[in-house]
Amino acid sequence: MTNDPLAPLLALADIAPAVERARDRVDQAMRHRALRRHGGQVAAEVSLRSAVASAALEGYAHEREAVRAGTVTDPVLQGTLRVAGALPGLADRWQQAPRQVLARLHVLAARDVVPGEELGRPVADPAVGARLDGLAGLVAGGTKVSPLVLAAVVHGELLALRPFAGPSGVVARGAARLVLIATGFDPRGLIGVDVGHHEREPEYVGSAGAFATGTPDGLRSWLRHYMASVELAADQLTAVGDEILAAA
């Protein structure tokens, strides 16, 4: 018997094996030779790709090379770049003050997109506030499940709530990556799950909607999608490592 509120998710059909597969794929990718001498370069490339993918998922698609060249001025894309760049520095505060960090993510994501007085301020809905408090409790140590499961729940819940004006999805995706970084599962930010979400975008949208229903089938659909996206992100890490070694 457990009081962990997320433990029952692992009893959903196929979810525990899916979590294990995703973790194993990440473990394999983390052993790539490129990370020994070019880890910073790999992390920077993953960060860029994640930001481009997150902007595309928000409806603002741009060519990666144009973004790399610095020619894209779209404010949503610029927000995703700011969020991606800030994640390592926010990791230490995430588990201690998750609601403050969420507000900071929104300021970074939505600058020049929403009015200044709305930046960092969740919508004034008591029901949303209560659910944000519950989510913050989970982040602050209220569960012992795998960080992959917690990240999926944080991501899905923030997508369902849309607690901030403007590009709230960018905040959700940043928060999910923060879970993996802050828990030590992915301390260097090498697993760009957003790229996996983008590669499976129709499934991402559909399963996020299913998660919002709160039904066992809906939760299972989202968790299966999330773990598949983690596997794609691990494959991307391997591909980036290969490219960097080839160019070295």
PDB file of C-alpha atoms in Angstrom:
ATOM      1  CA  MET A   1       0.000   0.000   0.000  1.00  0.00           C
ATOM      2  CA  THR A   2       1.372   3.450  -0.920  1.00  0.00           C
ATOM      3  CA  ASN A   3       0.230   7.022  -0.426  1.00  0.00           C
ATOM      4  CA  ASP A   4       2.188   8.222  -3.442  1.00  0.00           C
ATOM      5  CA  PRO A   5      -0.433   9.922  -5.645  1.00  0.00           C
ATOM      6  CA  LEU A   6       1.384   9.035  -8.884  1.00  0.00           C
ATOM      7  CA  ALA A   7       2.201   5.403  -8.070  1.00  0.00           C
ATOM      8  CA  PRO A   8      -1.099   4.111  -9.556  1.00  0.00           C
ATOM      9  CA  LEU A   9       0.002   5.387 -12.975  1.00  0.00           C
ATOM     10  CA  LEU A  10       2.597   2.615 -13.104  1.00  0.00           C
ATOM     11  CA  ALA A  11      -0.192   0.053 -12.809  1.00  0.00           C
ATOM     12  CA  LEU A  12      -1.774   1.225 -16.064  1.00  0.00           C
ATOM     13  CA  ALA A  13      -1.338  -1.282 -18.881  1.00  0.00           C
ATOM     14  CA  ASP A  14       2.095  -1.138 -20.564  1.00  0.00           C
ATOM     15  CA  ILE A  15       3.254   1.955 -18.663  1.00  0.00           C
ATOM     16  CA  ALA A  16       5.872   0.432 -16.335  1.00  0.00           C
ATOM     17  CA  PRO A  17       7.617  -1.366 -19.251  1.00  0.00           C
ATOM     18  CA  ALA A  18       7.444   1.810 -21.359  1.00  0.00           C
ATOM     19  CA  VAL A  19       9.132   3.807 -18.581  1.00  0.00           C
ATOM     20  CA  GLU A  20      11.823   1.152 -18.279  1.00  0.00           C
ATOM     21  CA  ARG A  21      12.468   1.133 -22.032  1.00  0.00           C
ATOM     22  CA  ALA A  22      12.747   4.911 -22.138  1.00  0.00           C
ATOM     23  CA  ARG A  23      15.160   4.952 -19.214  1.00  0.00           C
ATOM     24  CA  ASP A  24      17.304   2.234 -20.779  1.00  0.00           C
ATOM     25  CA  ARG A  25      17.428   4.101 -24.100  1.00  0.00           C
ATOM     26  CA  VAL A  26      18.538   7.263 -22.296  1.00  0.00           C
ATOM     27  CA  ASP A  27      21.200   5.336 -20.376  1.00  0.00           C
ATOM     28  CA  GLN A  28      22.600   3.997 -23.645  1.00  0.00           C
ATOM     29  CA  ALA A  29      22.625   7.427 -25.291  1.00  0.00           C
ATOM     30  CA  MET A  30      24.354   8.990 -22.281  1.00  0.00           C
ATOM     31  CA  ARG A  31      27.344   6.714 -22.888  1.00  0.00           C
ATOM     32  CA  HIS A  32      28.084   8.294 -26.272  1.00  0.00           C
ATOM     33  CA  ARG A  33      31.788   9.007 -26.817  1.00  0.00           C
ATOM     34  CA  ALA A  34      31.108  12.606 -27.871  1.00  0.00           C
ATOM     35  CA  LEU A  35      30.002  13.491 -24.348  1.00  0.00           C
ATOM     36  CA  ARG A  36      33.487  12.916 -22.933  1.00  0.00           C
ATOM     37  CA  ARG A  37      35.146  15.771 -24.808  1.00  0.00           C
ATOM     38  CA  HIS A  38      32.317  17.672 -26.496  1.00  0.00           C
ATOM     39  CA  GLY A  39      29.564  17.558 -23.875  1.00  0.00           C
ATOM     40  CA  GLY A  40      29.018  21.317 -23.868  1.00  0.00           C
ATOM     41  CA  GLN A  41      28.685  21.412 -27.637  1.00  0.00           C
ATOM     42  CA  VAL A  42      26.221  18.523 -27.592  1.00  0.00           C
ATOM     43  CA  ALA A  43      24.127  20.200 -24.870  1.00  0.00           C
ATOM     44  CA  ALA A  44      24.052  23.478 -26.812  1.00  0.00           C
ATOM     45  CA  GLU A  45      22.847  21.722 -29.960  1.00  0.00           C
ATOM     46  CA  VAL A  46      20.155  19.813 -28.064  1.00  0.00           C
ATOM     47  CA  SER A  47      19.036  23.074 -26.452  1.00  0.00           C
ATOM     48  CA  LEU A  48      18.718  24.758 -29.845  1.00  0.00           C
ATOM     49  CA  ARG A  49      16.777  21.877 -31.346  1.00  0.00           C
ATOM     50  CA  SER A  50      14.478  21.729 -28.328  1.00  0.00           C
ATOM     51  CA  ALA A  51      13.718  25.438 -28.579  1.00  0.00           C
ATOM     52  CA  VAL A  52      12.935  25.200 -32.301  1.00  0.00           C
ATOM     53  CA  ALA A  53      10.675  22.198 -31.665  1.00  0.00           C
ATOM     54  CA  SER A  54       8.851  23.900 -28.794  1.00  0.00           C
ATOM     55  CA  ALA A  55       8.150  26.982 -30.921  1.00  0.00           C
ATOM     56  CA  ALA A  56       6.842  24.765 -33.717  1.00  0.00           C
ATOM     57  CA  LEU A  57       4.534  22.964 -31.301  1.00  0.00           C
ATOM     58  CA  GLU A  58       3.186  26.369 -30.289  1.00  0.00           C
ATOM     59  CA  GLY A  59       2.408  27.076 -33.956  1.00  0.00           C
ATOM     60  CA  TYR A  60       5.549  29.030 -34.866  1.00  0.00           C
ATOM     61  CA  ALA A  61       7.701  26.809 -37.066  1.00  0.00           C
ATOM     62  CA  HIS A  62      11.099  28.040 -38.256  1.00  0.00           C
ATOM     63  CA  GLU A  63      14.023  26.446 -40.034  1.00  0.00           C
ATOM     64  CA  ARG A  64      16.678  25.375 -37.564  1.00  0.00           C
ATOM     65  CA  GLU A  65      19.546  26.825 -39.575  1.00  0.00           C
ATOM     66  CA  ALA A  66      17.843  30.205 -39.783  1.00  0.00           C
ATOM     67  CA  VAL A  67      17.452  30.159 -36.016  1.00  0.00           C
ATOM     68  CA  ARG A  68      21.087  29.147 -35.624  1.00  0.00           C
ATOM     69  CA  ALA A  69      22.117  32.055 -37.848  1.00  0.00           C
ATOM     70  CA  GLY A  70      20.185  34.468 -35.646  1.00  0.00           C
ATOM     71  CA  THR A  71      17.910  35.750 -38.403  1.00  0.00           C
ATOM     72  CA  VAL A  72      14.577  34.774 -36.808  1.00  0.00           C
ATOM     73  CA  THR A  73      13.045  37.584 -34.742  1.00  0.00           C
ATOM     74  CA  ASP A  74       9.685  35.936 -34.003  1.00  0.00           C
ATOM     75  CA  PRO A  75       8.988  36.676 -30.303  1.00  0.00           C
ATOM     76  CA  VAL A  76       7.642  33.198 -29.534  1.00  0.00           C
ATOM     77  CA  LEU A  77      10.771  31.576 -30.951  1.00  0.00           C
ATOM     78  CA  GLN A  78      12.906  34.041 -29.013  1.00  0.00           C
ATOM     79  CA  GLY A  79      10.966  33.066 -25.901  1.00  0.00           C
ATOM     80  CA  THR A  80      11.647  29.374 -26.410  1.00  0.00           C
ATOM     81  CA  LEU A  81      15.349  30.157 -26.796  1.00  0.00           C
ATOM     82  CA  ARG A  82      15.321  32.150 -23.553  1.00  0.00           C
ATOM     83  CA  VAL A  83      13.548  29.322 -21.721  1.00  0.00           C
ATOM     84  CA  ALA A  84      15.964  26.706 -23.049  1.00  0.00           C
ATOM     85  CA  GLY A  85      18.955  28.795 -22.046  1.00  0.00           C
ATOM     86  CA  ALA A  86      17.624  29.451 -18.543  1.00  0.00           C
ATOM     87  CA  LEU A  87      16.802  25.863 -17.554  1.00  0.00           C
ATOM     88  CA  PRO A  88      20.220  24.910 -16.085  1.00  0.00           C
ATOM     89  CA  GLY A  89      20.212  28.013 -13.895  1.00  0.00           C
ATOM     90  CA  LEU A  90      16.660  27.379 -12.655  1.00  0.00           C
ATOM     91  CA  ALA A  91      17.194  23.736 -11.736  1.00  0.00           C
ATOM     92  CA  ASP A  92      18.348  24.386  -8.162  1.00  0.00           C
ATOM     93  CA  ARG A  93      15.237  26.450  -7.376  1.00  0.00           C
ATOM     94  CA  TRP A  94      12.724  24.212  -9.129  1.00  0.00           C
ATOM     95  CA  GLN A  95      12.061  21.754  -6.322  1.00  0.00           C
ATOM     96  CA  GLN A  96      12.165  24.425  -3.604  1.00  0.00           C
ATOM     97  CA  ALA A  97       9.931  27.031  -5.254  1.00  0.00           C
ATOM     98  CA  PRO A  98       8.186  25.514  -8.279  1.00  0.00           C
ATOM     99  CA  ARG A  99       5.475  28.157  -8.572  1.00  0.00           C
ATOM    100  CA  GLN A 100       8.066  30.937  -8.597  1.00  0.00           C
ATOM    101  CA  VAL A 101      10.032  29.113 -11.273  1.00  0.00           C
ATOM    102  CA  LEU A 102       6.883  28.621 -13.367  1.00  0.00           C
ATOM    103  CA  ALA A 103       6.289  32.367 -13.154  1.00  0.00           C
ATOM    104  CA  ARG A 104       9.868  32.972 -14.276  1.00  0.00           C
ATOM    105  CA  LEU A 105       9.449  30.584 -17.202  1.00  0.00           C
ATOM    106  CA  HIS A 106       6.378  32.519 -18.278  1.00  0.00           C
ATOM    107  CA  VAL A 107       8.239  35.837 -18.117  1.00  0.00           C
ATOM    108  CA  LEU A 108      10.953  34.354 -20.324  1.00  0.00           C
ATOM    109  CA  ALA A 109       8.528  32.699 -22.739  1.00  0.00           C
ATOM    110  CA  ALA A 110       5.962  35.456 -23.123  1.00  0.00           C
ATOM    111  CA  ARG A 111       8.003  38.668 -23.155  1.00  0.00           C
ATOM    112  CA  ASP A 112       6.929  40.769 -26.147  1.00  0.00           C
ATOM    113  CA  VAL A 113       3.960  38.425 -26.647  1.00  0.00           C
ATOM    114  CA  VAL A 114       1.570  39.345 -23.800  1.00  0.00           C
ATOM    115  CA  PRO A 115       1.128  42.648 -21.923  1.00  0.00           C
ATOM    116  CA  GLY A 116       3.756  43.271 -19.261  1.00  0.00           C
ATOM    117  CA  GLU A 117       1.246  43.184 -16.407  1.00  0.00           C
ATOM    118  CA  GLU A 118       0.348  39.585 -17.303  1.00  0.00           C
ATOM    119  CA  LEU A 119       3.911  38.263 -17.275  1.00  0.00           C
ATOM    120  CA  GLY A 120       4.486  35.704 -14.552  1.00  0.00           C
ATOM    121  CA  ARG A 121       0.898  35.895 -13.330  1.00  0.00           C
ATOM    122  CA  PRO A 122      -1.333  32.827 -13.566  1.00  0.00           C
ATOM    123  CA  VAL A 123      -4.975  33.298 -14.486  1.00  0.00           C
ATOM    124  CA  ALA A 124      -7.215  34.367 -11.602  1.00  0.00           C
ATOM    125  CA  ASP A 125      -9.150  31.120 -11.294  1.00  0.00           C
ATOM    126  CA  PRO A 126      -9.250  29.441  -7.865  1.00  0.00           C
ATOM    127  CA  ALA A 127      -9.577  26.003  -9.457  1.00  0.00           C
ATOM    128  CA  VAL A 128      -6.434  26.572 -11.538  1.00  0.00           C
ATOM    129  CA  GLY A 129      -4.607  27.885  -8.481  1.00  0.00           C
ATOM    130  CA  ALA A 130      -5.531  24.812  -6.466  1.00  0.00           C
ATOM    131  CA  ARG A 131      -4.291  22.485  -9.174  1.00  0.00           C
ATOM    132  CA  LEU A 132      -1.054  24.458  -9.480  1.00  0.00           C
ATOM    133  CA  ASP A 133      -0.584  24.075  -5.736  1.00  0.00           C
ATOM    134  CA  GLY A 134      -1.088  20.329  -6.057  1.00  0.00           C
ATOM    135  CA  LEU A 135       1.404  20.157  -8.906  1.00  0.00           C
ATOM    136  CA  ALA A 136       3.927  22.177  -6.909  1.00  0.00           C
ATOM    137  CA  GLY A 137       3.534  19.719  -4.055  1.00  0.00           C
ATOM    138  CA  LEU A 138       4.439  16.842  -6.352  1.00  0.00           C
ATOM    139  CA  VAL A 139       7.496  18.683  -7.672  1.00  0.00           C
ATOM    140  CA  ALA A 140       8.627  19.565  -4.147  1.00  0.00           C
ATOM    141  CA  GLY A 141       8.878  15.931  -3.088  1.00  0.00           C
ATOM    142  CA  GLY A 142       5.324  14.677  -3.032  1.00  0.00           C
ATOM    143  CA  THR A 143       6.086  11.613  -5.151  1.00  0.00           C
ATOM    144  CA  LYS A 144       8.826   9.027  -5.519  1.00  0.00           C
ATOM    145  CA  VAL A 145       7.969   7.776  -9.007  1.00  0.00           C
ATOM    146  CA  SER A 146      10.478   7.915 -11.841  1.00  0.00           C
ATOM    147  CA  PRO A 147      11.359  11.469 -12.943  1.00  0.00           C
ATOM    148  CA  LEU A 148      10.069  10.452 -16.378  1.00  0.00           C
ATOM    149  CA  VAL A 149       6.586   9.914 -14.970  1.00  0.00           C
ATOM    150  CA  LEU A 150       6.699  13.123 -12.939  1.00  0.00           C
ATOM    151  CA  ALA A 151       7.878  15.088 -15.985  1.00  0.00           C
ATOM    152  CA  ALA A 152       5.030  13.656 -18.046  1.00  0.00           C
ATOM    153  CA  VAL A 153       2.473  14.605 -15.397  1.00  0.00           C
ATOM    154  CA  VAL A 154       3.866  18.130 -14.991  1.00  0.00           C
ATOM    155  CA  HIS A 155       3.822  18.593 -18.757  1.00  0.00           C
ATOM    156  CA  GLY A 156       0.339  17.168 -19.254  1.00  0.00           C
ATOM    157  CA  GLU A 157      -1.178  19.064 -16.333  1.00  0.00           C
ATOM    158  CA  LEU A 158       0.239  22.413 -17.431  1.00  0.00           C
ATOM    159  CA  LEU A 159      -0.993  21.820 -20.984  1.00  0.00           C
ATOM    160  CA  ALA A 160      -4.449  21.014 -19.628  1.00  0.00           C
ATOM    161  CA  LEU A 161      -4.564  24.004 -17.262  1.00  0.00           C
ATOM    162  CA  ARG A 162      -2.960  26.607 -19.532  1.00  0.00           C
ATOM    163  CA  PRO A 163      -2.479  28.751 -16.423  1.00  0.00           C
ATOM    164  CA  PHE A 164      -0.634  31.577 -18.178  1.00  0.00           C
ATOM    165  CA  ALA A 165      -1.559  33.891 -21.025  1.00  0.00           C
ATOM    166  CA  GLY A 166       0.119  33.491 -24.392  1.00  0.00           C
ATOM    167  CA  PRO A 167       2.555  30.637 -25.117  1.00  0.00           C
ATOM    168  CA  SER A 168       1.620  28.562 -22.088  1.00  0.00           C
ATOM    169  CA  GLY A 169       2.736  25.387 -23.872  1.00  0.00           C
ATOM    170  CA  VAL A 170       6.292  26.696 -23.903  1.00  0.00           C
ATOM    171  CA  VAL A 171       6.102  26.945 -20.108  1.00  0.00           C
ATOM    172  CA  ALA A 172       4.754  23.388 -19.866  1.00  0.00           C
ATOM    173  CA  ARG A 173       7.539  21.962 -21.990  1.00  0.00           C
ATOM    174  CA  GLY A 174      10.203  23.932 -20.134  1.00  0.00           C
ATOM    175  CA  ALA A 175       8.860  22.745 -16.782  1.00  0.00           C
ATOM    176  CA  ALA A 176       8.900  19.118 -17.911  1.00  0.00           C
ATOM    177  CA  ARG A 177      12.542  19.415 -18.970  1.00  0.00           C
ATOM    178  CA  LEU A 178      13.304  21.047 -15.621  1.00  0.00           C
ATOM    179  CA  VAL A 179      11.987  17.957 -13.834  1.00  0.00           C
ATOM    180  CA  LEU A 180      14.518  15.783 -15.655  1.00  0.00           C
ATOM    181  CA  ILE A 181      17.373  18.235 -15.043  1.00  0.00           C
ATOM    182  CA  ALA A 182      16.621  19.018 -11.389  1.00  0.00           C
ATOM    183  CA  THR A 183      16.123  15.400 -10.334  1.00  0.00           C
ATOM    184  CA  GLY A 184      19.481  14.412 -11.794  1.00  0.00           C
ATOM    185  CA  PHE A 185      17.951  12.180 -14.439  1.00  0.00           C
ATOM    186  CA  ASP A 186      19.332  14.485 -17.150  1.00  0.00           C
ATOM    187  CA  PRO A 187      21.531  16.979 -15.276  1.00  0.00           C
ATOM    188  CA  ARG A 188      23.157  18.421 -18.403  1.00  0.00           C
ATOM    189  CA  GLY A 189      19.931  18.862 -20.352  1.00  0.00           C
ATOM    190  CA  LEU A 190      20.862  16.384 -23.060  1.00  0.00           C
ATOM    191  CA  ILE A 191      17.445  14.807 -23.577  1.00  0.00           C
ATOM    192  CA  GLY A 192      15.452  17.108 -25.855  1.00  0.00           C
ATOM    193  CA  VAL A 193      12.047  15.528 -25.371  1.00  0.00           C
ATOM    194  CA  ASP A 194      10.386  18.397 -27.238  1.00  0.00           C
ATOM    195  CA  VAL A 195      11.976  17.165 -30.448  1.00  0.00           C
ATOM    196  CA  GLY A 196      10.264  13.818 -29.881  1.00  0.00           C
ATOM    197  CA  HIS A 197       6.951  15.563 -29.259  1.00  0.00           C
ATOM    198  CA  HIS A 198       7.365  17.508 -32.493  1.00  0.00           C
ATOM    199  CA  GLU A 199       8.173  14.397 -34.506  1.00  0.00           C
ATOM    200  CA  ARG A 200       4.928  12.871 -33.232  1.00  0.00           C
ATOM    201  CA  GLU A 201       2.929  16.093 -33.167  1.00  0.00           C
ATOM    202  CA  PRO A 202      -0.525  14.684 -34.026  1.00  0.00           C
ATOM    203  CA  GLU A 203      -0.109  12.104 -31.273  1.00  0.00           C
ATOM    204  CA  TYR A 204       1.186  14.819 -28.931  1.00  0.00           C
ATOM    205  CA  VAL A 205      -1.914  16.926 -29.437  1.00  0.00           C
ATOM    206  CA  GLY A 206      -4.308  13.999 -29.236  1.00  0.00           C
ATOM    207  CA  SER A 207      -2.789  12.388 -26.177  1.00  0.00           C
ATOM    208  CA  ALA A 208      -2.533  15.734 -24.367  1.00  0.00           C
ATOM    209  CA  GLY A 209      -6.249  16.152 -24.925  1.00  0.00           C
ATOM    210  CA  ALA A 210      -6.790  12.626 -23.635  1.00  0.00           C
ATOM    211  CA  PHE A 211      -4.734  13.376 -20.514  1.00  0.00           C
ATOM    212  CA  ALA A 212      -6.953  16.370 -19.795  1.00  0.00           C
ATOM    213  CA  THR A 213      -9.967  14.061 -19.459  1.00  0.00           C
ATOM    214  CA  GLY A 214      -8.375  12.488 -16.386  1.00  0.00           C
ATOM    215  CA  THR A 215      -9.550   9.017 -17.358  1.00  0.00           C
ATOM    216  CA  PRO A 216      -7.256   5.986 -17.008  1.00  0.00           C
ATOM    217  CA  ASP A 217      -7.222   5.558 -20.796  1.00  0.00           C
ATOM    218  CA  GLY A 218      -6.411   9.229 -21.277  1.00  0.00           C
ATOM    219  CA  LEU A 219      -3.562   9.145 -18.777  1.00  0.00           C
ATOM    220  CA  ARG A 220      -2.221   5.971 -20.346  1.00  0.00           C
ATOM    221  CA  SER A 221      -2.327   7.507 -23.831  1.00  0.00           C
ATOM    222  CA  TRP A 222      -0.297  10.525 -22.705  1.00  0.00           C
ATOM    223  CA  LEU A 223       2.240   8.491 -20.736  1.00  0.00           C
ATOM    224  CA  ARG A 224       2.801   6.157 -23.676  1.00  0.00           C
ATOM    225  CA  HIS A 225       3.334   9.143 -25.953  1.00  0.00           C
ATOM    226  CA  TYR A 226       5.712  10.788 -23.501  1.00  0.00           C
ATOM    227  CA  MET A 227       7.899   7.712 -23.117  1.00  0.00           C
ATOM    228  CA  ALA A 228       8.029   7.237 -26.899  1.00  0.00           C
ATOM    229  CA  SER A 229       9.148  10.869 -27.208  1.00  0.00           C
ATOM    230  CA  VAL A 230      11.894  10.277 -24.634  1.00  0.00           C
ATOM    231  CA  GLU A 231      13.140   7.378 -26.738  1.00  0.00           C
ATOM    232  CA  LEU A 232      13.202   9.634 -29.815  1.00  0.00           C
ATOM    233  CA  ALA A 233      15.098  12.240 -27.801  1.00  0.00           C
ATOM    234  CA  ALA A 234      17.668   9.622 -26.818  1.00  0.00           C
ATOM    235  CA  ASP A 235      18.052   8.693 -30.483  1.00  0.00           C
ATOM    236  CA  GLN A 236      18.534  12.382 -31.275  1.00  0.00           C
ATOM    237  CA  LEU A 237      21.280  12.637 -28.639  1.00  0.00           C
ATOM    238  CA  THR A 238      23.083   9.767 -30.334  1.00  0.00           C
ATOM    239  CA  ALA A 239      22.676  11.414 -33.753  1.00  0.00           C
ATOM    240  CA  VAL A 240      23.964  14.764 -32.476  1.00  0.00           C
ATOM    241  CA  GLY A 241      26.935  13.024 -30.873  1.00  0.00           C
ATOM    242  CA  ASP A 242      27.724  11.244 -34.134  1.00  0.00           C
ATOM    243  CA  GLU A 243      27.517  14.517 -36.093  1.00  0.00           C
ATOM    244  CA  ILE A 244      29.828  16.326 -33.705  1.00  0.00           C
ATOM    245  CA  LEU A 245      32.377  13.540 -33.698  1.00  0.00           C
ATOM    246  CA  ALA A 246      32.304  13.417 -37.486  1.00  0.00           C
ATOM    247  CA  ALA A 247      32.963  17.151 -37.674  1.00  0.00           C
ATOM    248  CA  ALA A 248      35.719  17.152 -35.026  1.00  0.00           C
TER     249      ALA A 248
END
